[in-house]
């Protein structure tokens, strides 16, 4: 989970907390309502809808805490729920204005137009609220991708530093594993810049996605396969020699040098 997602959770929880703080005051107006096309719409309905959407938003974001695997559809649903929650009060206000318009027309020579005008305004306002919610979801999605790209860039730097330190300390198995983590972070950044969200976290799925997206050349793909085999040995109980670890680190440096980054973070933000 990125820091941006955590910030979104905190903000949604803050809004929920504000709703609970306002609840004692809203109880005084619990029965307050207005008529829209003959149906009573209570103020409490807007309160419950807003609280429900925010709770769904926090739930979707919270599920991303289960693992480090990407949950793109959950984050999109959370972003959409947040967008709808933001539009609850304006939407309710639009319906109230539509009811006032219908009431005014009902007292004039255009009384026959009252139901149609109220319905047209209500539908138009509903469509506008959906467009705004989708727009907000898209903006949040771009920021999600940008924050994820920055997180992967930091992970790559840290893993490379750890790999050198572990190799110097003669922890050859661990140095190869950290090298693979750095390569994986760079490849995920490159995929993210191309709009590819990898659903599976295993190396085979990563290499398959990289091959399909043409992120690396064929020669580099061979080095990537070799590094994956060295990673599998390092992750097993079989000891890894210094020469094998040195070769893996050298392959890792070459792979990183051939993967175009063209600033994946900026690309993700501009996507």
PDB file of C-alpha atoms in Angstrom:
ATOM      1  CA  UNK A   1       0.000   0.000   0.000  1.00  0.00           C
ATOM      2  CA  UNK A   2       1.306   3.443  -0.917  1.00  0.00           C
ATOM      3  CA  UNK A   3       1.367   6.510   1.314  1.00  0.00           C
ATOM      4  CA  UNK A   4      -1.216   8.122  -0.952  1.00  0.00           C
ATOM      5  CA  UNK A   5      -3.672   5.260  -0.342  1.00  0.00           C
ATOM      6  CA  UNK A   6      -3.109   5.588   3.410  1.00  0.00           C
ATOM      7  CA  UNK A   7      -3.834   9.309   3.107  1.00  0.00           C
ATOM      8  CA  UNK A   8      -7.089   8.543   1.298  1.00  0.00           C
ATOM      9  CA  UNK A   9      -8.105   6.138   4.081  1.00  0.00           C
ATOM     10  CA  UNK A  10      -7.324   8.740   6.735  1.00  0.00           C
ATOM     11  CA  UNK A  11      -9.345  11.381   4.902  1.00  0.00           C
ATOM     12  CA  UNK A  12     -12.345   9.079   4.388  1.00  0.00           C
ATOM     13  CA  UNK A  13     -12.211   8.089   8.062  1.00  0.00           C
ATOM     14  CA  UNK A  14     -12.079  11.762   9.020  1.00  0.00           C
ATOM     15  CA  UNK A  15     -15.240  12.394   6.994  1.00  0.00           C
ATOM     16  CA  UNK A  16     -16.922   9.420   8.671  1.00  0.00           C
ATOM     17  CA  UNK A  17     -15.890  10.783  12.052  1.00  0.00           C
ATOM     18  CA  UNK A  18     -17.405  14.146  11.137  1.00  0.00           C
ATOM     19  CA  UNK A  19     -20.685  12.432  10.246  1.00  0.00           C
ATOM     20  CA  UNK A  20     -20.814  10.660  13.608  1.00  0.00           C
ATOM     21  CA  UNK A  21     -20.031  13.947  15.366  1.00  0.00           C
ATOM     22  CA  UNK A  22     -22.941  15.607  13.545  1.00  0.00           C
ATOM     23  CA  UNK A  23     -25.360  12.757  14.224  1.00  0.00           C
ATOM     24  CA  UNK A  24     -26.783  14.175  17.512  1.00  0.00           C
ATOM     25  CA  UNK A  25     -27.623  17.438  15.731  1.00  0.00           C
ATOM     26  CA  UNK A  26     -29.118  15.678  12.698  1.00  0.00           C
ATOM     27  CA  UNK A  27     -31.470  13.722  14.953  1.00  0.00           C
ATOM     28  CA  UNK A  28     -33.444  16.944  15.405  1.00  0.00           C
ATOM     29  CA  UNK A  29     -34.139  16.995  11.670  1.00  0.00           C
ATOM     30  CA  UNK A  30     -34.552  13.251  11.229  1.00  0.00           C
ATOM     31  CA  UNK A  31     -38.090  13.626   9.870  1.00  0.00           C
ATOM     32  CA  UNK A  32     -37.289  16.661   7.704  1.00  0.00           C
ATOM     33  CA  UNK A  33     -38.040  15.890   4.071  1.00  0.00           C
ATOM     34  CA  UNK A  34     -39.241  17.250   0.751  1.00  0.00           C
ATOM     35  CA  UNK A  35     -41.390  15.793  -2.010  1.00  0.00           C
ATOM     36  CA  UNK A  36     -39.841  14.772  -5.311  1.00  0.00           C
ATOM     37  CA  UNK A  37     -42.285  13.434  -7.908  1.00  0.00           C
ATOM     38  CA  UNK A  38     -44.611  12.438  -5.096  1.00  0.00           C
ATOM     39  CA  UNK A  39     -41.970  10.577  -3.093  1.00  0.00           C
ATOM     40  CA  UNK A  40     -40.762  11.899   0.286  1.00  0.00           C
ATOM     41  CA  UNK A  41     -36.965  12.257   0.483  1.00  0.00           C
ATOM     42  CA  UNK A  42     -35.731  12.583   4.067  1.00  0.00           C
ATOM     43  CA  UNK A  43     -32.526  14.271   5.143  1.00  0.00           C
ATOM     44  CA  UNK A  44     -31.632  11.058   6.973  1.00  0.00           C
ATOM     45  CA  UNK A  45     -31.488   9.208   3.608  1.00  0.00           C
ATOM     46  CA  UNK A  46     -28.648  11.471   2.448  1.00  0.00           C
ATOM     47  CA  UNK A  47     -26.852  10.934   5.754  1.00  0.00           C
ATOM     48  CA  UNK A  48     -27.117   7.141   5.498  1.00  0.00           C
ATOM     49  CA  UNK A  49     -26.084   7.119   1.836  1.00  0.00           C
ATOM     50  CA  UNK A  50     -23.051   9.313   2.513  1.00  0.00           C
ATOM     51  CA  UNK A  51     -21.975   7.176   5.489  1.00  0.00           C
ATOM     52  CA  UNK A  52     -22.473   3.946   3.514  1.00  0.00           C
ATOM     53  CA  UNK A  53     -20.415   5.121   0.531  1.00  0.00           C
ATOM     54  CA  UNK A  54     -17.591   6.335   2.754  1.00  0.00           C
ATOM     55  CA  UNK A  55     -17.623   3.048   4.680  1.00  0.00           C
ATOM     56  CA  UNK A  56     -17.444   1.102   1.393  1.00  0.00           C
ATOM     57  CA  UNK A  57     -14.576   3.353   0.281  1.00  0.00           C
ATOM     58  CA  UNK A  58     -12.590   2.649   3.476  1.00  0.00           C
ATOM     59  CA  UNK A  59     -13.357  -1.085   3.206  1.00  0.00           C
ATOM     60  CA  UNK A  60     -12.033  -1.282  -0.368  1.00  0.00           C
ATOM     61  CA  UNK A  61      -8.881   0.627   0.535  1.00  0.00           C
ATOM     62  CA  UNK A  62      -8.418  -1.466   3.668  1.00  0.00           C
ATOM     63  CA  UNK A  63      -8.442  -4.705   1.676  1.00  0.00           C
ATOM     64  CA  UNK A  64      -5.240  -3.582  -0.020  1.00  0.00           C
ATOM     65  CA  UNK A  65      -3.523  -4.009   3.364  1.00  0.00           C
ATOM     66  CA  UNK A  66      -3.881  -7.790   3.092  1.00  0.00           C
ATOM     67  CA  UNK A  67      -0.844  -8.141   0.838  1.00  0.00           C
ATOM     68  CA  UNK A  68       1.578  -6.229  -1.382  1.00  0.00           C
ATOM     69  CA  UNK A  69      -0.152  -7.509  -4.501  1.00  0.00           C
ATOM     70  CA  UNK A  70      -1.918  -4.832  -6.538  1.00  0.00           C
ATOM     71  CA  UNK A  71      -5.695  -4.595  -6.130  1.00  0.00           C
ATOM     72  CA  UNK A  72      -6.471  -2.259  -9.023  1.00  0.00           C
ATOM     73  CA  UNK A  73     -10.201  -3.060  -9.227  1.00  0.00           C
ATOM     74  CA  UNK A  74     -10.625  -2.604  -5.471  1.00  0.00           C
ATOM     75  CA  UNK A  75      -8.872   0.758  -5.556  1.00  0.00           C
ATOM     76  CA  UNK A  76     -10.986   1.826  -8.541  1.00  0.00           C
ATOM     77  CA  UNK A  77     -14.149   0.831  -6.662  1.00  0.00           C
ATOM     78  CA  UNK A  78     -12.931   2.714  -3.591  1.00  0.00           C
ATOM     79  CA  UNK A  79     -12.157   5.803  -5.670  1.00  0.00           C
ATOM     80  CA  UNK A  80     -15.583   5.624  -7.336  1.00  0.00           C
ATOM     81  CA  UNK A  81     -17.319   5.237  -3.954  1.00  0.00           C
ATOM     82  CA  UNK A  82     -15.429   8.267  -2.710  1.00  0.00           C
ATOM     83  CA  UNK A  83     -16.478  10.266  -5.765  1.00  0.00           C
ATOM     84  CA  UNK A  84     -20.128   9.300  -5.260  1.00  0.00           C
ATOM     85  CA  UNK A  85     -19.918  10.194  -1.564  1.00  0.00           C
ATOM     86  CA  UNK A  86     -18.619  13.660  -2.433  1.00  0.00           C
ATOM     87  CA  UNK A  87     -21.608  14.146  -4.771  1.00  0.00           C
ATOM     88  CA  UNK A  88     -24.329  13.003  -2.336  1.00  0.00           C
ATOM     89  CA  UNK A  89     -25.024  16.445  -0.851  1.00  0.00           C
ATOM     90  CA  UNK A  90     -24.899  18.334  -4.214  1.00  0.00           C
ATOM     91  CA  UNK A  91     -27.147  15.641  -5.741  1.00  0.00           C
ATOM     92  CA  UNK A  92     -29.647  15.933  -2.910  1.00  0.00           C
ATOM     93  CA  UNK A  93     -29.533  19.705  -3.262  1.00  0.00           C
ATOM     94  CA  UNK A  94     -30.246  19.369  -6.983  1.00  0.00           C
ATOM     95  CA  UNK A  95     -33.293  17.201  -6.296  1.00  0.00           C
ATOM     96  CA  UNK A  96     -34.528  19.764  -3.777  1.00  0.00           C
ATOM     97  CA  UNK A  97     -34.183  22.549  -6.368  1.00  0.00           C
ATOM     98  CA  UNK A  98     -36.031  20.352  -8.863  1.00  0.00           C
ATOM     99  CA  UNK A  99     -38.880  19.924  -6.365  1.00  0.00           C
ATOM    100  CA  UNK A 100     -39.018  23.694  -5.847  1.00  0.00           C
ATOM    101  CA  UNK A 101     -39.154  24.210  -9.623  1.00  0.00           C
ATOM    102  CA  UNK A 102     -41.985  21.699  -9.913  1.00  0.00           C
ATOM    103  CA  UNK A 103     -43.830  23.463  -7.099  1.00  0.00           C
ATOM    104  CA  UNK A 104     -43.484  26.841  -8.807  1.00  0.00           C
ATOM    105  CA  UNK A 105     -44.644  25.481 -12.142  1.00  0.00           C
ATOM    106  CA  UNK A 106     -47.541  23.749 -10.431  1.00  0.00           C
ATOM    107  CA  UNK A 107     -48.855  27.158  -9.337  1.00  0.00           C
ATOM    108  CA  UNK A 108     -48.631  28.701 -12.801  1.00  0.00           C
ATOM    109  CA  UNK A 109     -50.257  28.241 -16.180  1.00  0.00           C
ATOM    110  CA  UNK A 110     -47.448  25.679 -16.925  1.00  0.00           C
ATOM    111  CA  UNK A 111     -48.697  23.277 -14.259  1.00  0.00           C
ATOM    112  CA  UNK A 112     -48.718  20.474 -16.819  1.00  0.00           C
ATOM    113  CA  UNK A 113     -44.927  20.816 -17.166  1.00  0.00           C
ATOM    114  CA  UNK A 114     -44.168  20.418 -13.447  1.00  0.00           C
ATOM    115  CA  UNK A 115     -43.546  16.625 -13.325  1.00  0.00           C
ATOM    116  CA  UNK A 116     -41.531  16.647 -16.561  1.00  0.00           C
ATOM    117  CA  UNK A 117     -39.357  19.556 -15.440  1.00  0.00           C
ATOM    118  CA  UNK A 118     -38.658  17.930 -12.079  1.00  0.00           C
ATOM    119  CA  UNK A 119     -37.807  14.624 -13.736  1.00  0.00           C
ATOM    120  CA  UNK A 120     -35.565  16.262 -16.356  1.00  0.00           C
ATOM    121  CA  UNK A 121     -33.641  18.272 -13.747  1.00  0.00           C
ATOM    122  CA  UNK A 122     -33.285  15.188 -11.526  1.00  0.00           C
ATOM    123  CA  UNK A 123     -31.989  13.000 -14.369  1.00  0.00           C
ATOM    124  CA  UNK A 124     -29.635  15.723 -15.580  1.00  0.00           C
ATOM    125  CA  UNK A 125     -28.236  16.247 -12.106  1.00  0.00           C
ATOM    126  CA  UNK A 126     -27.834  12.480 -11.645  1.00  0.00           C
ATOM    127  CA  UNK A 127     -25.884  12.192 -14.909  1.00  0.00           C
ATOM    128  CA  UNK A 128     -23.717  15.165 -13.946  1.00  0.00           C
ATOM    129  CA  UNK A 129     -22.955  13.615 -10.546  1.00  0.00           C
ATOM    130  CA  UNK A 130     -21.925  10.343 -12.220  1.00  0.00           C
ATOM    131  CA  UNK A 131     -19.640  12.191 -14.637  1.00  0.00           C
ATOM    132  CA  UNK A 132     -17.998  14.051 -11.760  1.00  0.00           C
ATOM    133  CA  UNK A 133     -17.607  10.822  -9.757  1.00  0.00           C
ATOM    134  CA  UNK A 134     -15.929   9.129 -12.733  1.00  0.00           C
ATOM    135  CA  UNK A 135     -13.691  12.171 -13.238  1.00  0.00           C
ATOM    136  CA  UNK A 136     -12.669  12.118  -9.575  1.00  0.00           C
ATOM    137  CA  UNK A 137     -12.025   8.382  -9.763  1.00  0.00           C
ATOM    138  CA  UNK A 138      -9.761   8.947 -12.766  1.00  0.00           C
ATOM    139  CA  UNK A 139      -7.822  11.696 -10.984  1.00  0.00           C
ATOM    140  CA  UNK A 140      -7.360   9.525  -7.901  1.00  0.00           C
ATOM    141  CA  UNK A 141      -6.314   6.605 -10.117  1.00  0.00           C
ATOM    142  CA  UNK A 142      -3.579   8.720 -11.735  1.00  0.00           C
ATOM    143  CA  UNK A 143      -2.281   9.730  -8.338  1.00  0.00           C
ATOM    144  CA  UNK A 144      -2.399   6.080  -7.233  1.00  0.00           C
ATOM    145  CA  UNK A 145      -0.213   5.073 -10.179  1.00  0.00           C
ATOM    146  CA  UNK A 146       2.193   7.950  -9.596  1.00  0.00           C
ATOM    147  CA  UNK A 147       2.536   7.073  -5.885  1.00  0.00           C
ATOM    148  CA  UNK A 148       3.066   3.395  -6.744  1.00  0.00           C
ATOM    149  CA  UNK A 149       5.774   4.279  -9.283  1.00  0.00           C
ATOM    150  CA  UNK A 150       7.592   6.391  -6.689  1.00  0.00           C
ATOM    151  CA  UNK A 151       7.342   3.563  -4.152  1.00  0.00           C
ATOM    152  CA  UNK A 152       8.829   1.093  -6.655  1.00  0.00           C
ATOM    153  CA  UNK A 153      11.652   3.526  -7.471  1.00  0.00           C
ATOM    154  CA  UNK A 154      12.562   3.760  -3.781  1.00  0.00           C
ATOM    155  CA  UNK A 155      12.402  -0.018  -3.430  1.00  0.00           C
ATOM    156  CA  UNK A 156      14.765  -0.442  -6.379  1.00  0.00           C
ATOM    157  CA  UNK A 157      17.379   1.876  -4.868  1.00  0.00           C
ATOM    158  CA  UNK A 158      17.146   0.257  -1.435  1.00  0.00           C
ATOM    159  CA  UNK A 159      17.354  -3.289  -2.840  1.00  0.00           C
ATOM    160  CA  UNK A 160      20.411  -2.466  -4.953  1.00  0.00           C
ATOM    161  CA  UNK A 161      22.153  -0.980  -1.932  1.00  0.00           C
ATOM    162  CA  UNK A 162      21.311  -4.031   0.173  1.00  0.00           C
ATOM    163  CA  UNK A 163      22.503  -6.376  -2.581  1.00  0.00           C
ATOM    164  CA  UNK A 164      25.959  -4.743  -2.644  1.00  0.00           C
ATOM    165  CA  UNK A 165      26.213  -4.779   1.142  1.00  0.00           C
ATOM    166  CA  UNK A 166      25.163  -8.436   1.376  1.00  0.00           C
ATOM    167  CA  UNK A 167      27.619  -9.458  -1.334  1.00  0.00           C
ATOM    168  CA  UNK A 168      30.428  -7.650   0.491  1.00  0.00           C
ATOM    169  CA  UNK A 169      29.394  -9.505   3.648  1.00  0.00           C
ATOM    170  CA  UNK A 170      29.569 -12.840   1.767  1.00  0.00           C
ATOM    171  CA  UNK A 171      25.798 -13.406   1.999  1.00  0.00           C
ATOM    172  CA  UNK A 172      25.610 -14.444  -1.626  1.00  0.00           C
ATOM    173  CA  UNK A 173      22.135 -15.997  -1.545  1.00  0.00           C
ATOM    174  CA  UNK A 174      20.587 -12.899  -0.018  1.00  0.00           C
ATOM    175  CA  UNK A 175      22.449 -10.572  -2.380  1.00  0.00           C
ATOM    176  CA  UNK A 176      20.956 -12.383  -5.400  1.00  0.00           C
ATOM    177  CA  UNK A 177      17.480 -12.198  -3.873  1.00  0.00           C
ATOM    178  CA  UNK A 178      17.843  -8.449  -3.306  1.00  0.00           C
ATOM    179  CA  UNK A 179      19.091  -8.026  -6.879  1.00  0.00           C
ATOM    180  CA  UNK A 180      15.966  -9.764  -8.132  1.00  0.00           C
ATOM    181  CA  UNK A 181      13.826  -7.454  -5.996  1.00  0.00           C
ATOM    182  CA  UNK A 182      15.487  -4.435  -7.613  1.00  0.00           C
ATOM    183  CA  UNK A 183      14.899  -5.859 -11.107  1.00  0.00           C
ATOM    184  CA  UNK A 184      11.296  -6.663 -10.221  1.00  0.00           C
ATOM    185  CA  UNK A 185      10.717  -3.099  -8.994  1.00  0.00           C
ATOM    186  CA  UNK A 186      12.141  -1.624 -12.223  1.00  0.00           C
ATOM    187  CA  UNK A 187      10.077  -3.971 -14.397  1.00  0.00           C
ATOM    188  CA  UNK A 188       6.900  -3.150 -12.480  1.00  0.00           C
ATOM    189  CA  UNK A 189       7.617   0.546 -12.973  1.00  0.00           C
ATOM    190  CA  UNK A 190       8.017   0.011 -16.706  1.00  0.00           C
ATOM    191  CA  UNK A 191       4.787  -1.995 -16.855  1.00  0.00           C
ATOM    192  CA  UNK A 192       2.967   0.625 -14.817  1.00  0.00           C
ATOM    193  CA  UNK A 193       4.091   3.327 -17.257  1.00  0.00           C
ATOM    194  CA  UNK A 194       2.437   1.264 -20.013  1.00  0.00           C
ATOM    195  CA  UNK A 195      -0.801   0.933 -18.042  1.00  0.00           C
ATOM    196  CA  UNK A 196      -0.248  -2.748 -17.175  1.00  0.00           C
ATOM    197  CA  UNK A 197      -1.360  -3.804 -13.683  1.00  0.00           C
ATOM    198  CA  UNK A 198       0.243  -7.121 -12.802  1.00  0.00           C
ATOM    199  CA  UNK A 199      -2.201  -9.234 -10.782  1.00  0.00           C
ATOM    200  CA  UNK A 200       0.161 -12.107  -9.921  1.00  0.00           C
ATOM    201  CA  UNK A 201       3.330 -11.600  -7.886  1.00  0.00           C
ATOM    202  CA  UNK A 202       5.380 -14.626  -9.016  1.00  0.00           C
ATOM    203  CA  UNK A 203       8.441 -14.258 -11.296  1.00  0.00           C
ATOM    204  CA  UNK A 204       6.917 -16.294 -14.130  1.00  0.00           C
ATOM    205  CA  UNK A 205       3.921 -13.971 -14.352  1.00  0.00           C
ATOM    206  CA  UNK A 206       6.222 -10.949 -14.260  1.00  0.00           C
ATOM    207  CA  UNK A 207       8.443 -12.217 -17.084  1.00  0.00           C
ATOM    208  CA  UNK A 208       5.382 -13.175 -19.143  1.00  0.00           C
ATOM    209  CA  UNK A 209       3.914  -9.674 -18.730  1.00  0.00           C
ATOM    210  CA  UNK A 210       7.255  -8.069 -19.584  1.00  0.00           C
ATOM    211  CA  UNK A 211       7.520 -10.180 -22.730  1.00  0.00           C
ATOM    212  CA  UNK A 212       3.976  -9.340 -23.841  1.00  0.00           C
ATOM    213  CA  UNK A 213       4.499  -5.612 -23.248  1.00  0.00           C
ATOM    214  CA  UNK A 214       7.885  -5.691 -25.056  1.00  0.00           C
ATOM    215  CA  UNK A 215       9.590  -3.928 -22.153  1.00  0.00           C
ATOM    216  CA  UNK A 216      12.989  -5.535 -22.814  1.00  0.00           C
ATOM    217  CA  UNK A 217      14.852  -6.896 -25.826  1.00  0.00           C
ATOM    218  CA  UNK A 218      15.264 -10.613 -26.498  1.00  0.00           C
ATOM    219  CA  UNK A 219      18.893 -10.605 -25.338  1.00  0.00           C
ATOM    220  CA  UNK A 220      17.912  -8.946 -22.068  1.00  0.00           C
ATOM    221  CA  UNK A 221      15.037 -11.408 -21.697  1.00  0.00           C
ATOM    222  CA  UNK A 222      17.587 -14.251 -21.732  1.00  0.00           C
ATOM    223  CA  UNK A 223      19.573 -12.553 -18.951  1.00  0.00           C
ATOM    224  CA  UNK A 224      16.346 -12.114 -17.023  1.00  0.00           C
ATOM    225  CA  UNK A 225      15.603 -15.833 -17.282  1.00  0.00           C
ATOM    226  CA  UNK A 226      19.145 -16.644 -16.088  1.00  0.00           C
ATOM    227  CA  UNK A 227      18.771 -14.297 -13.133  1.00  0.00           C
ATOM    228  CA  UNK A 228      15.457 -15.908 -12.252  1.00  0.00           C
ATOM    229  CA  UNK A 229      17.154 -19.323 -12.151  1.00  0.00           C
ATOM    230  CA  UNK A 230      19.859 -17.943  -9.848  1.00  0.00           C
ATOM    231  CA  UNK A 231      17.096 -16.458  -7.664  1.00  0.00           C
ATOM    232  CA  UNK A 232      15.400 -19.852  -7.458  1.00  0.00           C
ATOM    233  CA  UNK A 233      18.686 -21.429  -6.312  1.00  0.00           C
ATOM    234  CA  UNK A 234      19.201 -18.649  -3.769  1.00  0.00           C
ATOM    235  CA  UNK A 235      15.673 -19.150  -2.427  1.00  0.00           C
ATOM    236  CA  UNK A 236      16.238 -22.921  -2.052  1.00  0.00           C
ATOM    237  CA  UNK A 237      18.449 -24.844   0.357  1.00  0.00           C
ATOM    238  CA  UNK A 238      21.151 -25.230  -2.307  1.00  0.00           C
ATOM    239  CA  UNK A 239      24.212 -23.022  -1.600  1.00  0.00           C
ATOM    240  CA  UNK A 240      25.148 -20.358  -4.122  1.00  0.00           C
ATOM    241  CA  UNK A 241      28.798 -19.780  -4.994  1.00  0.00           C
ATOM    242  CA  UNK A 242      30.495 -16.402  -5.029  1.00  0.00           C
ATOM    243  CA  UNK A 243      31.047 -16.649  -8.775  1.00  0.00           C
ATOM    244  CA  UNK A 244      27.352 -17.342  -9.396  1.00  0.00           C
ATOM    245  CA  UNK A 245      26.344 -14.436  -7.180  1.00  0.00           C
ATOM    246  CA  UNK A 246      28.812 -12.123  -8.905  1.00  0.00           C
ATOM    247  CA  UNK A 247      27.467 -13.190 -12.275  1.00  0.00           C
ATOM    248  CA  UNK A 248      23.891 -12.585 -11.083  1.00  0.00           C
ATOM    249  CA  UNK A 249      24.741  -9.092  -9.847  1.00  0.00           C
ATOM    250  CA  UNK A 250      26.466  -8.292 -13.119  1.00  0.00           C
ATOM    251  CA  UNK A 251      23.411  -9.526 -15.046  1.00  0.00           C
ATOM    252  CA  UNK A 252      21.201  -7.409 -12.817  1.00  0.00           C
ATOM    253  CA  UNK A 253      23.201  -4.262 -13.564  1.00  0.00           C
ATOM    254  CA  UNK A 254      23.044  -4.975 -17.292  1.00  0.00           C
ATOM    255  CA  UNK A 255      19.280  -5.572 -17.166  1.00  0.00           C
ATOM    256  CA  UNK A 256      18.699  -2.316 -15.302  1.00  0.00           C
ATOM    257  CA  UNK A 257      20.799  -0.459 -17.857  1.00  0.00           C
ATOM    258  CA  UNK A 258      18.633  -1.753 -20.714  1.00  0.00           C
ATOM    259  CA  UNK A 259      15.179  -1.141 -19.209  1.00  0.00           C
ATOM    260  CA  UNK A 260      13.903   2.267 -20.319  1.00  0.00           C
ATOM    261  CA  UNK A 261      12.422   4.182 -17.408  1.00  0.00           C
ATOM    262  CA  UNK A 262      11.610   7.448 -19.230  1.00  0.00           C
ATOM    263  CA  UNK A 263      10.498   8.374 -15.820  1.00  0.00           C
ATOM    264  CA  UNK A 264       7.796   5.854 -15.096  1.00  0.00           C
ATOM    265  CA  UNK A 265       6.509   7.954 -12.215  1.00  0.00           C
ATOM    266  CA  UNK A 266       5.909  10.918 -14.501  1.00  0.00           C
ATOM    267  CA  UNK A 267       4.410   8.672 -17.171  1.00  0.00           C
ATOM    268  CA  UNK A 268       2.046   7.131 -14.642  1.00  0.00           C
ATOM    269  CA  UNK A 269       0.946  10.551 -13.506  1.00  0.00           C
ATOM    270  CA  UNK A 270       0.353  11.702 -17.063  1.00  0.00           C
ATOM    271  CA  UNK A 271      -1.480   8.530 -18.152  1.00  0.00           C
TER     272      UNK A 271
END
